[in-house]
Short mmCIF file of C-alpha atoms in Angstrom, two decimals:
data_model
loop_
_atom_site.label_atom_id
_atom_site.label_comp_id
_atom_site.label_asym_id
_atom_site.label_seq_id
_atom_site.Cartn_x
_atom_site.Cartn_y
_atom_site.Cartn_z
CA MET A 73 20.42 -8.70 10.01
CA GLN A 74 19.39 -5.14 10.65
CA GLN A 75 16.40 -6.33 12.93
CA ARG A 76 18.90 -8.88 15.60
CA VAL A 77 21.09 -5.95 15.51
CA GLU A 78 18.08 -4.05 16.32
CA ILE A 79 17.12 -6.86 19.44
CA LEU A 80 21.01 -7.92 20.56
CA LYS A 81 22.04 -4.50 20.75
CA THR A 82 18.50 -3.88 23.17
CA LEU A 83 19.86 -7.68 24.70
CA TYR A 84 23.58 -5.63 25.39
CA ARG A 85 22.72 -3.05 27.48
CA GLY A 86 20.82 -5.87 29.75
CA ALA A 87 17.01 -5.02 29.29
CA ASP A 88 14.69 -6.70 30.46
CA ILE A 89 11.66 -5.29 27.92
CA LEU A 90 11.30 -5.58 24.85
CA ILE A 91 9.40 -2.82 22.52
CA LEU A 92 9.26 -4.74 19.24
CA ASP A 93 7.06 -1.74 17.08
CA GLU A 94 5.88 -2.55 13.56
CA PRO A 95 8.22 -4.67 13.27
CA THR A 96 8.34 -7.43 9.90
CA ALA A 97 7.15 -4.44 7.64
CA VAL A 98 10.64 -5.03 5.59
CA LEU A 99 10.92 -8.60 6.68
CA THR A 100 10.51 -11.24 3.63
CA PRO A 101 7.60 -14.47 4.58
CA GLN A 102 10.85 -16.29 5.02
CA GLU A 103 13.64 -13.60 7.44
CA ILE A 104 9.02 -13.00 9.62
CA GLU A 105 9.29 -16.54 10.69
CA ASP A 106 13.17 -16.21 12.05
CA LEU A 107 12.24 -12.99 13.95
CA ILE A 108 9.53 -14.71 15.44
CA LYS A 109 11.79 -17.72 16.11
CA ILE A 110 13.83 -15.08 17.94
CA ILE A 111 10.90 -13.53 20.08
CA ARG A 112 10.15 -16.87 20.79
CA ASN A 113 14.31 -18.04 22.55
CA LEU A 114 13.42 -15.00 24.19
CA THR A 115 10.54 -15.67 26.10
CA ALA A 116 11.74 -18.92 27.13
CA GLU A 117 14.63 -16.89 28.52
CA GLY A 118 12.61 -14.98 30.84
CA LYS A 119 12.04 -11.89 28.83
CA THR A 120 9.04 -10.00 27.87
CA VAL A 121 8.95 -8.61 24.76
CA ILE A 122 5.71 -6.61 23.23
CA ILE A 123 4.74 -6.63 19.93
CA ILE A 124 2.78 -3.01 18.07
CA THR A 125 1.59 -4.77 14.97
CA HIS A 126 -1.08 -4.65 12.75
CA LYS A 127 -1.38 -7.87 10.30
CA LEU A 128 -3.14 -10.40 12.55
CA LYS A 129 -1.77 -14.14 11.83
CA GLU A 130 2.44 -12.55 12.89
CA ILE A 131 0.01 -11.92 17.32
CA LYS A 132 -1.61 -15.55 16.38
CA ALA A 133 1.66 -17.02 15.59
CA ALA A 134 4.29 -14.98 17.72
CA ALA A 135 2.20 -13.05 21.48
CA ASP A 136 0.64 -15.27 24.29
CA TYR A 137 -1.61 -12.58 25.02
CA CYS A 138 -2.96 -9.72 22.66
CA THR A 139 -4.99 -5.95 23.96
CA ILE A 140 -6.76 -4.67 21.56
CA ILE A 141 -6.98 -0.80 20.80
CA ARG A 142 -9.49 1.12 18.85
CA ARG A 143 -9.62 5.00 18.84
CA GLY A 144 -7.08 5.24 22.19
CA LYS A 145 -9.01 2.83 24.43
CA ARG A 146 -8.57 -0.33 25.47
CA ILE A 147 -11.28 -2.97 25.07
CA ASP A 148 -10.37 -5.84 25.84
CA THR A 149 -7.40 -8.67 26.94
CA VAL A 150 -7.13 -11.92 25.68
CA ARG A 151 -5.04 -15.66 25.38
CA VAL A 152 -4.75 -15.72 21.74
CA ASP A 153 -5.11 -19.24 21.00
CA GLY A 154 -8.59 -19.11 22.16
CA VAL A 155 -9.32 -16.35 19.46
CA SER A 156 -9.71 -16.77 15.72
CA GLU A 157 -8.36 -13.55 14.05
CA HIS A 158 -11.60 -12.90 12.44
CA GLU A 159 -12.37 -12.30 17.29
CA LEU A 160 -9.07 -10.43 17.15
CA ALA A 161 -10.85 -8.06 14.03
CA ALA A 162 -14.17 -8.02 14.19
CA MET A 163 -12.91 -5.86 18.52
CA MET A 164 -10.14 -3.60 15.94
CA VAL A 165 -12.67 -2.22 14.09
CA GLY A 166 -16.10 -3.11 16.02
CA ARG A 167 -18.50 -5.06 13.79
CA GLU A 168 -16.88 -7.87 11.61
CA VAL A 169 -15.18 -7.60 8.87
CA ASN A 170 -14.42 -9.16 5.57
CA PHE A 171 -11.65 -11.26 5.29
CA SER A 172 -11.58 -12.77 1.68
CA VAL A 173 -11.42 -10.57 -1.43
CA ASN A 174 -14.22 -11.03 -4.08
CA LYS A 175 -12.72 -10.96 -7.39
CA GLU A 176 -13.66 -12.54 -10.85
CA LYS A 177 -12.48 -13.95 -12.57
CA GLN A 178 -11.89 -12.24 -15.96
CA ALA A 179 -10.15 -11.81 -19.42
CA CYS A 180 -7.65 -8.76 -19.92
CA GLY A 181 -7.59 -6.24 -22.48
CA ASP A 182 -5.02 -4.62 -23.63
CA CYS A 183 -1.96 -3.36 -23.29
CA VAL A 184 -1.94 0.10 -20.85
CA LEU A 185 0.95 1.11 -19.14
CA GLN A 186 4.27 -0.64 -20.97
CA ILE A 187 7.70 0.06 -19.58
CA GLU A 188 10.99 -0.89 -20.98
CA ASN A 189 13.94 -1.10 -20.30
CA LEU A 190 13.43 1.55 -17.94
CA VAL A 191 16.23 2.95 -15.64
CA VAL A 192 16.74 5.24 -12.97
CA ARG A 193 18.43 6.99 -10.17
CA ASP A 194 17.97 7.29 -6.56
CA ASN A 195 19.02 10.25 -4.37
CA ARG A 196 22.18 9.57 -4.09
CA GLY A 197 22.87 8.96 -7.70
CA LEU A 198 22.78 5.86 -7.86
CA PRO A 199 21.07 3.39 -10.02
CA ALA A 200 18.15 2.71 -8.50
CA VAL A 201 15.88 0.22 -10.64
CA LYS A 202 18.01 -1.05 -13.63
CA GLY A 203 16.23 -1.45 -16.54
CA LEU A 204 13.15 -2.85 -15.78
CA SER A 205 10.69 -3.83 -18.59
CA LEU A 206 6.88 -4.42 -17.27
CA ASN A 207 3.52 -4.27 -18.83
CA VAL A 208 0.62 -3.92 -16.58
CA ASN A 209 -3.15 -4.67 -19.37
CA ARG A 210 -6.32 -3.48 -18.58
CA GLY A 211 -8.85 -5.62 -16.53
CA GLU A 212 -6.23 -7.07 -13.64
CA ILE A 213 -4.77 -5.61 -11.34
CA LEU A 214 -1.12 -6.61 -11.62
CA GLY A 215 0.82 -6.56 -7.74
CA LEU A 216 4.69 -5.56 -7.38
CA ALA A 217 6.03 -7.39 -3.76
CA GLY A 218 9.28 -6.24 -2.88
CA VAL A 219 11.60 -5.97 0.05
CA ASP A 220 11.71 -2.56 0.81
CA GLY A 221 13.91 -0.18 -1.10
CA ASN A 222 14.52 -1.99 -3.90
CA GLY A 223 13.35 0.33 -6.72
CA GLN A 224 9.89 0.81 -5.80
CA ARG A 225 9.29 4.07 -4.79
CA GLU A 226 11.93 5.58 -7.73
CA LEU A 227 10.18 3.45 -10.16
CA VAL A 228 6.89 4.52 -9.48
CA GLU A 229 8.44 8.33 -8.94
CA ALA A 230 9.23 7.75 -12.26
CA ILE A 231 6.23 6.59 -14.00
CA THR A 232 4.65 9.85 -12.58
CA GLY A 233 7.39 12.10 -13.40
CA LEU A 234 7.92 12.64 -9.95
CA ARG A 235 12.23 11.10 -10.82
CA ARG A 236 13.48 11.54 -14.36
CA ALA A 237 14.84 8.62 -16.43
CA GLU A 238 18.27 8.13 -17.55
CA SER A 239 16.61 5.70 -20.29
CA GLY A 240 14.00 3.38 -20.98
CA SER A 241 10.41 4.72 -22.11
CA VAL A 242 7.14 4.65 -20.05
CA SER A 243 4.08 3.98 -22.76
CA VAL A 244 0.37 4.49 -20.89
CA ASN A 245 -2.18 3.34 -24.08
CA GLY A 246 0.93 3.49 -26.11
CA ALA A 247 1.82 7.78 -25.92
CA ASP A 248 4.99 7.99 -24.43
CA VAL A 249 5.43 9.67 -21.63
CA THR A 250 8.41 9.39 -20.01
CA ASN A 251 9.95 12.54 -18.18
CA ASP A 252 6.39 14.35 -18.87
CA THR A 253 5.81 16.32 -16.07
CA PRO A 254 2.95 15.06 -13.66
CA ARG A 255 0.49 16.73 -15.30
CA GLU A 256 0.98 15.35 -18.76
CA VAL A 257 0.56 11.76 -17.25
CA LEU A 258 -2.41 12.90 -15.56
CA ASP A 259 -3.71 13.98 -18.68
CA ALA A 260 -2.14 10.97 -20.17
CA GLY A 261 -5.14 8.96 -18.22
CA MET A 262 -2.49 7.42 -14.50
CA SER A 263 -3.60 8.47 -11.73
CA CYS A 264 -1.68 7.24 -8.37
CA ILE A 265 -2.41 6.79 -4.65
CA PRO A 266 0.91 7.68 -2.96
CA GLU A 267 2.72 5.47 -0.85
CA ASP A 268 3.02 8.96 1.16
CA ARG A 269 -1.22 10.19 2.01
CA GLN A 270 0.59 12.70 4.28
CA ARG A 271 3.54 14.68 2.50
CA ARG A 272 2.22 13.18 -1.26
CA GLY A 273 -1.23 13.02 -1.17
CA LEU A 274 -3.52 15.81 0.69
CA VAL A 275 -3.15 18.75 0.88
CA LEU A 276 -3.49 18.84 5.25
CA ASP A 277 -3.87 22.35 6.05
CA TYR A 278 -6.70 22.46 2.80
CA SER A 279 -10.33 21.30 3.46
CA VAL A 280 -11.81 17.91 2.59
CA ALA A 281 -13.91 19.68 0.10
CA GLU A 282 -10.05 21.25 -1.76
CA ASN A 283 -8.17 17.72 -1.57
CA PHE A 284 -10.85 16.54 -3.57
CA ILE A 285 -10.15 19.05 -6.13
CA LEU A 286 -6.47 19.07 -6.05
CA GLU A 287 -6.38 18.21 -10.20
CA THR A 288 -9.40 19.31 -11.41
CA TYR A 289 -9.00 22.70 -9.64
CA ALA A 290 -8.81 24.90 -13.09
CA GLU A 291 -11.95 23.17 -15.48
CA ALA A 292 -15.13 23.31 -15.34
CA PRO A 293 -17.35 23.00 -12.97
CA TYR A 294 -14.67 24.05 -9.92
CA SER A 295 -13.70 27.24 -11.85
CA LYS A 296 -14.45 30.02 -14.42
CA ARG A 297 -11.98 31.92 -15.41
CA GLY A 298 -9.41 31.25 -13.21
CA ILE A 299 -12.07 31.18 -9.23
CA LEU A 300 -12.95 28.87 -8.26
CA ASP A 301 -17.58 27.84 -7.96
CA ARG A 302 -17.41 26.96 -3.85
CA GLU A 303 -20.47 26.33 -4.37
CA ALA A 304 -19.47 23.19 -6.82
CA ILE A 305 -16.45 22.35 -5.12
CA GLY A 306 -19.02 21.52 -1.91
CA LYS A 307 -21.46 19.38 -3.49
CA HIS A 308 -19.14 17.42 -6.02
CA ALA A 309 -17.26 16.40 -1.62
CA GLY A 310 -21.03 15.78 -0.92
CA GLU A 311 -21.15 13.32 -3.34
CA LEU A 312 -18.13 11.83 -2.79
CA ILE A 313 -17.49 12.18 1.53
CA ALA A 314 -21.51 9.74 0.90
CA LYS A 315 -20.82 7.56 -2.31
CA PHE A 316 -16.50 6.42 0.02
CA ASP A 317 -18.15 6.91 4.22
CA VAL A 318 -15.41 9.94 5.22
CA ARG A 319 -16.11 10.89 8.26
CA PRO A 320 -16.17 12.72 9.47
CA PRO A 321 -18.66 13.84 6.71
CA ASP A 322 -18.35 17.39 6.62
CA GLY A 323 -16.38 18.95 3.15
CA LYS A 324 -14.95 22.37 4.95
CA HIS A 325 -12.48 20.22 8.08
CA LYS A 326 -9.18 20.06 7.39
CA ALA A 327 -7.60 16.56 6.17
CA GLY A 328 -5.37 17.14 8.05
CA SER A 329 -7.79 16.29 10.91
CA LEU A 330 -8.77 13.30 9.96
CA SER A 331 -7.79 9.46 11.02
CA GLY A 332 -4.84 8.14 8.75
CA GLY A 333 -7.99 5.32 7.37
CA ASN A 334 -10.27 8.55 6.51
CA GLN A 335 -7.04 10.46 4.59
CA GLN A 336 -6.73 7.70 2.60
CA LYS A 337 -10.22 7.09 1.73
CA VAL A 338 -10.33 10.91 -0.01
CA ILE A 339 -7.69 10.65 -1.65
CA ILE A 340 -8.77 6.58 -3.44
CA ALA A 341 -11.82 8.62 -4.11
CA ARG A 342 -9.75 11.73 -6.02
CA GLU A 343 -7.95 8.99 -7.90
CA VAL A 344 -11.04 6.15 -9.34
CA SER A 345 -13.92 9.97 -9.74
CA ASN A 346 -11.13 11.00 -12.13
CA ASP A 347 -11.29 7.73 -14.54
CA PRO A 348 -7.90 6.98 -15.55
CA ASP A 349 -7.23 4.28 -17.64
CA LEU A 350 -3.66 2.96 -15.05
CA LEU A 351 -4.50 3.36 -11.13
CA ILE A 352 -1.08 3.46 -9.61
CA ALA A 353 -1.90 2.16 -5.88
CA SER A 354 1.73 2.87 -3.48
CA GLN A 355 1.50 1.16 0.27
CA PRO A 356 -1.54 1.92 -0.22
CA THR A 357 -2.95 0.51 3.26
CA ARG A 358 0.51 1.25 5.07
CA GLY A 359 0.07 1.94 8.66
CA LEU A 360 -4.56 1.83 7.99
CA ASP A 361 -6.22 -0.68 11.04
CA VAL A 362 -8.39 -3.67 9.12
CA GLY A 363 -12.01 -2.29 8.57
CA ALA A 364 -9.94 0.85 6.68
CA ILE A 365 -7.88 -1.56 4.37
CA GLU A 366 -11.28 -4.04 3.38
CA PHE A 367 -12.25 -0.91 2.36
CA VAL A 368 -9.04 -0.47 0.36
CA HIS A 369 -8.58 -4.04 -0.90
CA GLN A 370 -12.68 -3.13 -1.98
CA SER A 371 -12.07 0.37 -3.83
CA LEU A 372 -9.16 -1.58 -6.08
CA VAL A 373 -11.11 -4.69 -6.92
CA GLU A 374 -14.25 -2.15 -7.86
CA GLN A 375 -10.95 -0.10 -10.78
CA ARG A 376 -10.31 -3.71 -12.31
CA ASN A 377 -13.76 -5.05 -12.55
CA ARG A 378 -14.12 -2.08 -14.51
CA ASP A 379 -11.63 -2.70 -17.57
CA LYS A 380 -8.57 -0.25 -15.48
CA ALA A 381 -5.08 -1.16 -14.88
CA VAL A 382 -4.95 -1.11 -11.55
CA LEU A 383 -0.32 -1.81 -10.72
CA LEU A 384 -0.03 -2.61 -7.07
CA VAL A 385 3.21 -1.78 -5.13
CA SER A 386 3.21 -3.03 -1.72
CA LEU A 387 5.38 -4.32 0.77
CA GLU A 388 2.24 -6.86 2.39
CA LEU A 389 3.34 -10.24 1.04
CA ASP A 390 -0.28 -10.63 1.65
CA GLU A 391 -2.24 -7.79 -0.27
CA ILE A 392 -0.27 -8.54 -2.72
CA MET A 393 -1.03 -12.81 -2.98
CA ASP A 394 -5.43 -12.15 -2.34
CA LEU A 395 -5.23 -9.39 -5.10
CA SER A 396 -3.31 -9.60 -7.63
CA ASP A 397 -4.06 -11.00 -10.68
CA ARG A 398 -0.66 -11.46 -11.93
CA ILE A 399 2.62 -10.69 -9.48
CA ALA A 400 5.99 -10.52 -10.23
CA ILE A 401 8.92 -9.81 -8.14
CA ILE A 402 11.28 -6.23 -8.11
CA TYR A 403 14.88 -7.04 -6.73
CA GLU A 404 17.71 -5.08 -7.02
CA GLY A 405 16.18 -2.99 -9.13
CA LYS A 406 15.31 -5.60 -11.59
CA ILE A 407 11.81 -7.24 -11.83
CA VAL A 408 13.17 -11.16 -11.61
CA GLY A 409 9.95 -13.02 -12.23
CA ILE A 410 6.52 -13.22 -12.77
CA VAL A 411 3.72 -15.92 -11.71
CA ASP A 412 0.40 -16.16 -11.94
CA ALA A 413 -1.14 -15.32 -8.28
CA LYS A 414 -3.15 -18.28 -8.76
CA ASP A 415 -1.00 -20.48 -9.26
CA ALA A 416 1.72 -18.41 -6.58
CA ASP A 417 3.64 -19.66 -4.16
CA GLU A 418 4.82 -17.47 -0.19
CA LYS A 419 7.25 -19.54 0.20
CA ALA A 420 9.23 -18.98 -3.79
CA ILE A 421 7.98 -15.04 -3.36
CA GLY A 422 9.51 -15.05 -0.87
CA LEU A 423 13.02 -16.93 -1.60
CA MET A 424 12.64 -14.49 -5.09
CA MET A 425 12.50 -11.50 -3.06
CA ALA A 426 15.62 -11.87 -1.05
CA GLY A 427 17.34 -12.41 -4.95
CA GLY A 428 17.07 -16.91 -4.45
CA THR A 429 16.15 -19.10 -7.52
CA VAL A 430 13.21 -21.74 -6.79
CA ARG A 431 14.01 -24.39 -7.63
CA HIS A 432 12.23 -26.67 -9.90
CA GLU A 433 11.30 -30.09 -9.38
#
């Protein structure tokens, strides 16, 4: 509704050209279809619409022409009906991109994360998470699907020790970590890829090497009697840079000078190298190109294949459906449904995300 109001405001002011920057980021599949219809109606009436998006499916559905930009340069302008999504992706990244997620079927193990009747308030003091219960098991990716603002952020902050829970409990490997400090949660076997990589994931003025040890700086071999061992830190950075293909391949570069995709690689390398039992990935591909997204997806599946538990929180329903073994739908701070990913229906999940109920024939 807010999106429609913004478009109406622009039209009321007499605009002939509309520029929509990532217009579908917080919409359900049904709302995205409605928006594309609105765009089509506007162009039929003679308006010009420019859509800035990294979602190839929406480019194919809404656009007539597509200009591909890579590293600040125009690569090409093509007729959308004359190219495939794979061809668009290859132009965006400069190489072939594999869209399919290679994920073999495997049996789940014991419960790693157990959340029971959790209640968490938002910054205004209003309930954001309302008696939520959820389990994540070894060897599975549990996707949490929902429209932005339905309690996902508060839930992740409560699990990771960044926000106090009013009531309920959070357990990792059977140990209660409710309202523990972030350090205690980390020591219990949990790692987190945060939603905001620049504010929560990295210290931008620190070097890449220093960012790799933000959580382990006090441990051997990185420090001895409170003094950092620069040689050990540099060696560790070199190993992770090579393994995760961080560019430029120099641990002395400041983290703030890296691209968004390489910043995300630094965070993933750090969190995965801690060998957690539970990895929480909150909006892990936000703002990344399709090449970096492919890398993030492979990293999450690799953790799952190593018998780790992964909680994936994402606004991208396609991402949730491609990666998850089970999908939990959150609406107004509650889990309104859990479905097996192989039986998941995009329309049904979208309906639950918007607060509707699914009728079974």
